[in-house]
XYZ file of C-alpha atoms in Angstrom:
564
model
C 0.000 0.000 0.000
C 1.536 3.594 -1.050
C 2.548 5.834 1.923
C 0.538 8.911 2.027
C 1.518 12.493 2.793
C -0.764 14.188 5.256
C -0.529 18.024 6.387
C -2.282 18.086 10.101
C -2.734 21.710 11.420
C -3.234 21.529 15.066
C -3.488 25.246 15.659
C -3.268 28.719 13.351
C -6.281 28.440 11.380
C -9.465 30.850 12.273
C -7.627 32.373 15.444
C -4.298 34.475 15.407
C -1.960 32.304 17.462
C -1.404 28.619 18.412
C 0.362 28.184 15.488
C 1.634 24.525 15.027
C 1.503 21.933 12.162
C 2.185 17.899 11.588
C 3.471 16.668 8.903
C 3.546 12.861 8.138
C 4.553 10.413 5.961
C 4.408 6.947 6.955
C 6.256 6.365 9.762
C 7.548 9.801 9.782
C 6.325 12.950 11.507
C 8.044 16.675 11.767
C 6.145 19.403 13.528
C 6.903 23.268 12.553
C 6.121 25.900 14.984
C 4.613 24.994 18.713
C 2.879 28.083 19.627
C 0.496 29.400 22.277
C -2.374 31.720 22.612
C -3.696 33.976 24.451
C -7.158 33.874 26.276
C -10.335 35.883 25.322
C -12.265 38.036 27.459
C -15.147 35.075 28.406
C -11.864 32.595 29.516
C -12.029 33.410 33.462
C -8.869 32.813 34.817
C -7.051 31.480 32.330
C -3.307 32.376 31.621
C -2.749 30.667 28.577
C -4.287 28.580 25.364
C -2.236 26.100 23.851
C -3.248 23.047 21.099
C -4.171 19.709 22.121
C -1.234 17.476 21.541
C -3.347 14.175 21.989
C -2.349 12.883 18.006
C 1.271 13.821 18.763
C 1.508 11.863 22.186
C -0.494 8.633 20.514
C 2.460 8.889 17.607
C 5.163 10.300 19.381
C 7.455 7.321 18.122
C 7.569 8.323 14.583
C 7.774 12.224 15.415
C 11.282 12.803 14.189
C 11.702 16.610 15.079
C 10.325 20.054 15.672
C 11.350 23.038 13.517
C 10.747 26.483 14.427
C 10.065 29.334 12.242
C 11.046 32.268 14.764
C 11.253 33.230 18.081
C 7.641 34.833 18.969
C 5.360 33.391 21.078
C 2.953 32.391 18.751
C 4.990 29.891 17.373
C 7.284 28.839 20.703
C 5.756 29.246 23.846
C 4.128 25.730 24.097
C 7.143 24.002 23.712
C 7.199 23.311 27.854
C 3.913 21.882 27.450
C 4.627 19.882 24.522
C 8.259 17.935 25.884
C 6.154 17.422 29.377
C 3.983 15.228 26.980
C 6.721 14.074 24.436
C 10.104 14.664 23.623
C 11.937 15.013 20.275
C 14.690 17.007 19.076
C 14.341 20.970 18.132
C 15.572 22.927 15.461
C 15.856 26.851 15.292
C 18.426 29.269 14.649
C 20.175 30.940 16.874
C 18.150 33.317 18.370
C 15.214 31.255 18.446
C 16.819 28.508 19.807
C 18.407 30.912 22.625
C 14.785 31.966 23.494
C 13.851 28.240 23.333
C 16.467 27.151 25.697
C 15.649 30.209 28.594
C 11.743 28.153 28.151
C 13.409 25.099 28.511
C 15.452 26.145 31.578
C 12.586 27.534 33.564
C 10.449 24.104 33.028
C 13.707 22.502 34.232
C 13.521 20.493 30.669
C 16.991 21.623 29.628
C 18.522 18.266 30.170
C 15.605 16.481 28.595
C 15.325 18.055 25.476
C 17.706 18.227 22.643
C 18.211 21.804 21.276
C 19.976 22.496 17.565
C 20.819 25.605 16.068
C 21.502 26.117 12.736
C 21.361 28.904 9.970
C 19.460 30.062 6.994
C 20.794 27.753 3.462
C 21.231 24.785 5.831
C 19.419 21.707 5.226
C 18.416 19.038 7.989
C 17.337 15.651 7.211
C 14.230 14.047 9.636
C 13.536 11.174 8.554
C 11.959 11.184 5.118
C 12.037 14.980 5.280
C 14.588 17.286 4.135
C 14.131 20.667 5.536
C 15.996 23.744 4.558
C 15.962 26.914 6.323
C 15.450 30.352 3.749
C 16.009 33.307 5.415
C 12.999 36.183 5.486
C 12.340 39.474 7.417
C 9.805 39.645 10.105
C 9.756 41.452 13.390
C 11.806 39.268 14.861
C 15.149 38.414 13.894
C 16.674 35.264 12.555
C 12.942 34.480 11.088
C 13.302 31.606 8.440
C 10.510 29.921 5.935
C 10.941 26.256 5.154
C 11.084 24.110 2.141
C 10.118 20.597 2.632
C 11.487 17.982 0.479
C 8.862 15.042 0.936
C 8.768 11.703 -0.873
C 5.827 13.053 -3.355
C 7.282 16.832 -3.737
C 8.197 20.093 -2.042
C 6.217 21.914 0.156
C 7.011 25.245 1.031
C 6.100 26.739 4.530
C 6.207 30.485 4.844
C 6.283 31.290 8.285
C 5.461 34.851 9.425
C 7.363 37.047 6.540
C 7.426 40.321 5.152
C 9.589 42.178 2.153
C 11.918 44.516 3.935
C 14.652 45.609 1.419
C 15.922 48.009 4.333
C 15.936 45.422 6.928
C 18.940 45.352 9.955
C 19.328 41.474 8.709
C 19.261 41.545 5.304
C 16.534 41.643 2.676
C 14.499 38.153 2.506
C 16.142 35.372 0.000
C 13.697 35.942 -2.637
C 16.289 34.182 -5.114
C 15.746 30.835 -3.151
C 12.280 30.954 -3.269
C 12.625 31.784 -7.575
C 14.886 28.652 -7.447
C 12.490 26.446 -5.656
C 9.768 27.716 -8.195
C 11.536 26.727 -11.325
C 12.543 23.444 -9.401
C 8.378 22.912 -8.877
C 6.914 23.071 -5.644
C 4.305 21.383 -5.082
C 2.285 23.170 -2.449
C 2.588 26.471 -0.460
C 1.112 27.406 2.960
C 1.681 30.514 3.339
C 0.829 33.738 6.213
C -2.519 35.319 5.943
C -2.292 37.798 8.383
C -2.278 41.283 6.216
C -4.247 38.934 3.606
C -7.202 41.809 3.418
C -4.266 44.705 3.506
C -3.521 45.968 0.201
C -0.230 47.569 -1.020
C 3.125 46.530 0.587
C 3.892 46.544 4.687
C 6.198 49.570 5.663
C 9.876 49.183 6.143
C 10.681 49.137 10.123
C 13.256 52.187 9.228
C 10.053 54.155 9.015
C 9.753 54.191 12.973
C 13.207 55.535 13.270
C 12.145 58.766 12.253
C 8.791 58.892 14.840
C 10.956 57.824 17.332
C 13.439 60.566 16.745
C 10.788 63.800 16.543
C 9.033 62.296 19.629
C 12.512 62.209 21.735
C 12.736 65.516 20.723
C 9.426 66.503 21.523
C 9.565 64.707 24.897
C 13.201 66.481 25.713
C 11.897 70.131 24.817
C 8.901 69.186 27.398
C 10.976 67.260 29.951
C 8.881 64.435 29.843
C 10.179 60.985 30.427
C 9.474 58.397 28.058
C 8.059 55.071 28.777
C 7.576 52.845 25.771
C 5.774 49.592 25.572
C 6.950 47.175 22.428
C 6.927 43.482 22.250
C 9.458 42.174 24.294
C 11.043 40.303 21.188
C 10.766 42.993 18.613
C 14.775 43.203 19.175
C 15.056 45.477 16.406
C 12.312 48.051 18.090
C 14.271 48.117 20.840
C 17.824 49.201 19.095
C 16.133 51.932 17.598
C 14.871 52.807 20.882
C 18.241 52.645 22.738
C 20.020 54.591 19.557
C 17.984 57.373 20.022
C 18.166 57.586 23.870
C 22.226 57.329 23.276
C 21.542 60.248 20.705
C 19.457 62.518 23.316
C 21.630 61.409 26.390
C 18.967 59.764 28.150
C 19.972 56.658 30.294
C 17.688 53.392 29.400
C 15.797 50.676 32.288
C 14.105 47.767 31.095
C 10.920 46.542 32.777
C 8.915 43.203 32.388
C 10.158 40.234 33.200
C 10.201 38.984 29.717
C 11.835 41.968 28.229
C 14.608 41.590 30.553
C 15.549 37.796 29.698
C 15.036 38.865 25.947
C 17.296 41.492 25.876
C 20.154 39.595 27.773
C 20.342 36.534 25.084
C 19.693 39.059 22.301
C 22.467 40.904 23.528
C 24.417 37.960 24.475
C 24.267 36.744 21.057
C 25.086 39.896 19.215
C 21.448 40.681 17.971
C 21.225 44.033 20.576
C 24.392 46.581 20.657
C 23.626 48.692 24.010
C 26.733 51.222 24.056
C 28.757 51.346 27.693
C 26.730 53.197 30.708
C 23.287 53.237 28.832
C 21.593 50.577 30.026
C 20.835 51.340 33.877
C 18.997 48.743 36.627
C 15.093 49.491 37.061
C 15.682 50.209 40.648
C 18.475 53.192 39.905
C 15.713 55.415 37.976
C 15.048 56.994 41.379
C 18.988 58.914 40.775
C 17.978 60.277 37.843
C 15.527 63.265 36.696
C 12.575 62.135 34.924
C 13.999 64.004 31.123
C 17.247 61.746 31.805
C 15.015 58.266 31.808
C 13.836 56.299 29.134
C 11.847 53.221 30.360
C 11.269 50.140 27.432
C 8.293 48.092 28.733
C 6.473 44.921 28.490
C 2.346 45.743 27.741
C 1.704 46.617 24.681
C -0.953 44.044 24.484
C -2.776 44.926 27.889
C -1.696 42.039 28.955
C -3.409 42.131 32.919
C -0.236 41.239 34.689
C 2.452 43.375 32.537
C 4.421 46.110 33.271
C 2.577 49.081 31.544
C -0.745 48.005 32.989
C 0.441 47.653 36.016
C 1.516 51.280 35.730
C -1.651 52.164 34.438
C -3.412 50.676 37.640
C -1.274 52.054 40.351
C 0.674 48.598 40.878
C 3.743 48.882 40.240
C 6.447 48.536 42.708
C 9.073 51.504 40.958
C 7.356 53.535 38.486
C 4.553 55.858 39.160
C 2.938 57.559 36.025
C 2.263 61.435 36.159
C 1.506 64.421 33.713
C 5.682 64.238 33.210
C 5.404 61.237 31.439
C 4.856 60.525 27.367
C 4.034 57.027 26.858
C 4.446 55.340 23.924
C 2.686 52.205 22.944
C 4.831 51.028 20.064
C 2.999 48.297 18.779
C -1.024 47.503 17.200
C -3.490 45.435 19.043
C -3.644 41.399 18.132
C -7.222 40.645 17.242
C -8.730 40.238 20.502
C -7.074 42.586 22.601
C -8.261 45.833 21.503
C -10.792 46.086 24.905
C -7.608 45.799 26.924
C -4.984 47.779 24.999
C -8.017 50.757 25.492
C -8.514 50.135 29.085
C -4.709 50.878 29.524
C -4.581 53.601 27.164
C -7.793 55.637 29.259
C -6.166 54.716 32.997
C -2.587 55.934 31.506
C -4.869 59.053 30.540
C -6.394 59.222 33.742
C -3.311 60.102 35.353
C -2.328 63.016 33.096
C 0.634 61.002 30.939
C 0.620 62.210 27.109
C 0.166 58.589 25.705
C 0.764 57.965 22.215
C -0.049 54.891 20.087
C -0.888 53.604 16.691
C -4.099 55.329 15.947
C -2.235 58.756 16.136
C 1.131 58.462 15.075
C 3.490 55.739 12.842
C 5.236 54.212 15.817
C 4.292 50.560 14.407
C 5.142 48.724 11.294
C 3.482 45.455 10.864
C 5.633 41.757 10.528
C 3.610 40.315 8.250
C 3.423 40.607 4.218
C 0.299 42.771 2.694
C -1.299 41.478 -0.897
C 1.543 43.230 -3.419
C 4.368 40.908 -1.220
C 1.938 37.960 -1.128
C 1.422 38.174 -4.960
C 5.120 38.816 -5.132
C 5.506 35.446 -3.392
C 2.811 33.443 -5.215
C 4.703 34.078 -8.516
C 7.722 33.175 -7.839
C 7.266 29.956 -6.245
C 4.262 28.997 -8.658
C 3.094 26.556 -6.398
C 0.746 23.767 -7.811
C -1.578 23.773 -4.604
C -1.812 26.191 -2.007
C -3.035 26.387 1.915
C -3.673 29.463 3.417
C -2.256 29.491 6.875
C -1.716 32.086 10.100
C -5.035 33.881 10.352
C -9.054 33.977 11.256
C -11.231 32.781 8.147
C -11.932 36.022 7.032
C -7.677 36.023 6.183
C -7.894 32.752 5.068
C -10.618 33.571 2.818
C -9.213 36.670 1.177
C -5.371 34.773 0.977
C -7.408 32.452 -0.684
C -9.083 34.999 -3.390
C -5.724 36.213 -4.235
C -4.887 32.908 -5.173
C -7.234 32.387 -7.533
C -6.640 36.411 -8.848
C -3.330 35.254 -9.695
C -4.525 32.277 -11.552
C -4.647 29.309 -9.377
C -7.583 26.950 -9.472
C -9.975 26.710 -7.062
C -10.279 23.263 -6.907
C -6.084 23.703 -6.071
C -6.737 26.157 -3.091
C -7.886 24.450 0.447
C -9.210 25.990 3.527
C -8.780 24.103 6.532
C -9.450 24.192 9.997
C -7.681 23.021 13.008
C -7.376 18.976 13.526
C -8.913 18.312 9.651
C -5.995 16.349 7.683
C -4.730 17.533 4.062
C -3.942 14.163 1.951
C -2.210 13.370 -0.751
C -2.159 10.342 -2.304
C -2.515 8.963 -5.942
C -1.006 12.931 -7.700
C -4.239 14.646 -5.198
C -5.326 15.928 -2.091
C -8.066 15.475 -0.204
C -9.231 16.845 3.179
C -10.150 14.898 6.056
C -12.836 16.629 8.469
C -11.901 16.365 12.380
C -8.945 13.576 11.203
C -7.195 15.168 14.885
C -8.520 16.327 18.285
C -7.702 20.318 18.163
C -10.034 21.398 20.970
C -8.149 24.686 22.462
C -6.227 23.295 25.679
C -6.627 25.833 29.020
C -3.786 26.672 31.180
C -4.643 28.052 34.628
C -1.799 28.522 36.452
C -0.103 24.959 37.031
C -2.865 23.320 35.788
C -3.240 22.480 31.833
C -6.330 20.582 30.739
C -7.737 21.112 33.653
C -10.620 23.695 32.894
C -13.160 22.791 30.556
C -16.440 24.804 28.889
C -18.417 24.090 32.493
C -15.827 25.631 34.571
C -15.212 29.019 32.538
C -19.580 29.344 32.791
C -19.256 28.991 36.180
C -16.978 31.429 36.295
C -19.074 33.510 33.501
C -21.836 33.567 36.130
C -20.021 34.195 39.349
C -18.608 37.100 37.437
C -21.959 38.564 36.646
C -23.697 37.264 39.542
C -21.191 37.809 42.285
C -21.106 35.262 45.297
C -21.058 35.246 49.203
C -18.741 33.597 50.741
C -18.970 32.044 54.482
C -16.254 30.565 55.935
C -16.141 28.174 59.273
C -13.818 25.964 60.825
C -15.346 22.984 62.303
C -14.374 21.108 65.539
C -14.987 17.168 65.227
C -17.136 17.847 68.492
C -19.894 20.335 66.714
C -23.080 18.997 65.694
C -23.461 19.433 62.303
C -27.356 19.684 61.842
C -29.338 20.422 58.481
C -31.440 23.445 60.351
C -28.839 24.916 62.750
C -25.211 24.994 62.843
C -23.072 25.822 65.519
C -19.519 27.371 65.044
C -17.117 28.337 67.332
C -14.030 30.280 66.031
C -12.120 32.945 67.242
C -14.066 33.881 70.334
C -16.976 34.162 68.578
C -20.599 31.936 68.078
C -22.172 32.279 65.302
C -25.518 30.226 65.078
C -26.568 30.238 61.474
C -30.087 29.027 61.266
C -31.735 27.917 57.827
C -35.375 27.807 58.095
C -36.460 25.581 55.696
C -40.303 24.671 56.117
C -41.943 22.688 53.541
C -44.225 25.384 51.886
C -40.797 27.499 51.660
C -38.959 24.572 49.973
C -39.026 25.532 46.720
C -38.098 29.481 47.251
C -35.255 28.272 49.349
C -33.669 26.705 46.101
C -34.455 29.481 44.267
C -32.572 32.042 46.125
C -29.839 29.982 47.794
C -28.342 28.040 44.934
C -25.769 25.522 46.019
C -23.292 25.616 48.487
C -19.540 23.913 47.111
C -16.822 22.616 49.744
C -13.291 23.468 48.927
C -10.815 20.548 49.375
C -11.296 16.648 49.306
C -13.908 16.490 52.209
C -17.285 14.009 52.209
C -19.952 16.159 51.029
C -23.975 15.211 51.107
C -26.649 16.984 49.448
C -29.402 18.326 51.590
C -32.633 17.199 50.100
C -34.495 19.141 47.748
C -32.767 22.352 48.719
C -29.390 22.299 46.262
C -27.229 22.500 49.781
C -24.227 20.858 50.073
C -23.138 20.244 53.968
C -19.272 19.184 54.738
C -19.331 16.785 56.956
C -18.125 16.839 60.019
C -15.780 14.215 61.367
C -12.947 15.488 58.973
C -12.774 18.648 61.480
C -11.482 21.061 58.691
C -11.671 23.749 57.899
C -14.565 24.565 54.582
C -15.494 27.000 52.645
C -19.478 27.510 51.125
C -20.038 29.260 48.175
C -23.281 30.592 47.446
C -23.761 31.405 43.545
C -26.164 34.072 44.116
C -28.205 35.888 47.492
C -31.637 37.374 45.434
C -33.658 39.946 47.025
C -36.402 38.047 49.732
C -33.629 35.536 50.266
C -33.465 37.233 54.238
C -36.395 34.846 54.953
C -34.505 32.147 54.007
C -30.973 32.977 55.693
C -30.905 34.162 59.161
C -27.353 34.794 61.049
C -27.164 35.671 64.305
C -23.877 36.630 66.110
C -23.310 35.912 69.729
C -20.014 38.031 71.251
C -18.181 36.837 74.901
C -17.771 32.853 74.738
């Protein structure tokens, strides 16, 4: 029976993030990218959204590497998750595998996992794959595309690019990708991001020039400048420290994140910081404010960053004032726009002069608009193509373009996560739900653990509110169903719960259900939706109660009783 090549995307179609894809050929798999994303507004509690892995743990014998396009997020920051469930060996180059290995380190995986770094023109053989690196711009550096030498053809996977003649690394290898197209490729998946953009993306020299009139502004006011970027927009940050070298100001670097960034890009040579520029966080204090320039984490809203921490009143060093111009130096991801605003009016709120996309050109986007997508399309002249990196709506239009430039439709497919492209017998075919791709939760420590019921439980307590009463219990109280008796802290409380049979029903509507923290014996309390811990565990327990509705006083009576 003829092996088949299959194309498995297990995150990065309809959503902006989550970015990872299988490949497989018999008893071969490679995985590019192994990215995370980040939660919506409706996902209570919940840190971060990764894919589910399950098809990668049932075959993780024939997985015979990971390759990684570049260094953001979107396309590493699962890779803890992923070796906790399976381990292979990683590819990247070298600043993406520096980023990969400060991951690795602070999962304590660093001995586990094998980590190899390699540059743009070389070629690494995985199994029945042969996968060559081709450098391209993005806002990252050391971004790469791949070309995948399969059994049945070449694939060629685009990564996030752009065309960025101008760029600090070099203009993108657009002779490679002509060479590949004369040597027939047979099927590019390529980003969608800027699909619906037309025209070309700016060059990231564009921002030097903002940056430089809005020093100057901010020196002729004596404002101090804090500006918010992505932590690995290395690039973004040179400019920034150039021009506080040029106006003499002294630069401090807060976020966690864009501390350990900078120190491996500058470890490796990617960030040139000239002698006494770069000053600790906590020094800022010996300076005047026109002296400091502060480069943040935040530009997303993110709730526990630096900037919006600022913006709240939280953080531990910096307190924002009418001396301050901020500077949010990057756009909203689809999906953050409520957040990045909330920011924006509390930095507002507290008299800074904050600046940010909508008002000045202090952004250029990573990702290629429709002029550098066609540009791309005809010179690789691929025989099939798969839009990838994007919601359905860039999918769609990447998709249109296609066709514009002569393509088939019958050539073009539209997937979503977990369905499996085929090939077999010179044609592919899709495969509807051929992989579980469900979005996986992480809360804190926990990943998998929080399901649809949880996040509309914590929907309603949200909108609902809750009251919370808290008792310790003494393996010598009586634990009845109509009185409880607690005795804590110098002080009774009897809590009596009327519960008469004609008021049965009204008791369940306005009470709700009472939950026990921790792994104590529980029993339901008749008809009324209470919950009682019981009492020979002598713990301590703690009773939520959804909802208290007006009337519910003739339910719920508490008493307290001071002295004894």
């Amino acid at each position: 029976m003829a092996e088949k090549l299959k194309i498995i995307p297990l995150g990065g179609l309809n959503e902006i993030g989550k970015n990872m894809t299988v490949l497989e050929y018999g008893k071969d798999i490679i995985i590019i990218d192994c990215g995370l994303g980040f939660p919506e507004d409706d996902m209570y509690g919940v840190d971060l959204v990764i894919a589910d892995m399950t098809y990668l743990v049932k075959n993780q014998e024939k997985i015979r590497g990971m390759f990684l396009t570049h260094g953001h997020e979107d396309h590493i920051g699962s890779i803890p998750y992923a070796m906790q469930q399976f381990n292979c060996p990683i590819h990247g180059t070298r600043l993406t595998a520096g980023l990969v290995k400060l991951k690795l380190e602070e999962h304590h995986l660093e001995r586990k996992v094998k980590l190899f770094t390699h540059e743009a023109g070389e070629v690494v053989k995985a199994g029945c794959f042969q996968v060559e690196f081709i450098h391209v711009n993005h806002s990252i550096a050391d971004a790469v595309a791949f070309a995948v030498k399969t059994p049945v053809g070449t694939l060629v996977f685009s990564g996030d690019f752009k065309i960025d003649a101008m760029a600090e690394d070099g203009m993108i290898d657009l002779a490679r990708f002509a060479q590949l197209g004369q040597e027939g490729v047979l099927l590019l998946m390529a980003d969608s991001t800027n699909a619906e953009r037309p025209g070309y993306t700016q060059t990231e020299q564009k921002v030097n020039a903002t940056f430089d009139a809005l020093f100057a502004r901010a020196e002729a006011n004596k404002k101090r400048l804090i500006i918010a970027t992505f932590a690995s927009n290395i690039s973004r940050v040179q400019q920034i420290i150039n021009c506080a070298e040029k106006y003499g100001r002294k630069v401090a670097l807060s976020g966690r994140s864009m501390v350990n960034v900078m120190s491996i890009a500058s470890e490796l040579g990617y960030l040139k910081v000239p002698d006494g520029v770069l000053i600790d966080l906590n020094m800022i204090s010996r300076y005047t404010k026109e002296q400091i320039v502060l480069i943040t984490t935040g530009s997303q809203g993110e709730p526990m960053s630096a900037l919006t921490r600022m913006a709240f009143a939280d953080h531990r060093q910096v307190a924002v004032g009418e001396d301050d111009m901020i500077i949010i130096s990057a756009r909203p991801i689809p999906g953050n726009e409520k957040m990045v605003a909330n920011v924006v009016n509390k930095l507002y709120e507290k008299g800074a002069k904050v600046i940010y996309s909508d008002i000045a050109d202090i952004h250029v986007s990573g990702h290629a608009c429709q002029e550098e997508l066609k540009l791309i399309h005809s010179l690789i002249k691929p025989k099939y193509f798969m839009p990838v990196h994007g919601e359905y709506r860039h999918l769609k239009h990447h998709a249109l373009l296609a066709q514009e430039l002569g393509l088939p439709s019958n050539h073009i497919f539209i997937l979503e996560n977990g369905d499996a492209l085929t090939y077999n017998k010179k044609r592919f075919s899709i495969t509807k739900g051929f992989a579980p791709a469900e979005a996986v939760f992480v809360d804190g420590l926990g990943v998998g653990d929080v399901g649809s019921i949880v996040l509309r439980d914590r929907k309603m307590l949200s909108e609902a509110g809750l009251i919370v009463v808290v008792a310790a219990l003494d393996v010598a109280v009586l634990l009845d169903f109509r009185e409880v008796r607690v005795r804590h802290a110098q002080l009774l409380t009897l809590i009596n719960i009327r519960c008469a049979a004609h008021k049965m029903d009204r008791c369940r509507q306005h009470l709700g259900a009472f939950l026990p923290v921790g792994r104590v014996a529980a029993k339901a309390a008749d008809r009324t939706g209470l919950v009682m811990v019981a009492p020979e565990y002598g713990i301590p327990a703690v009773l939520y109660l959804h909802s208290l509705l007006p009337g519910a006083e003739e339910i719920l009576q508490l008493h307290q009783v001071g002295g004894h």
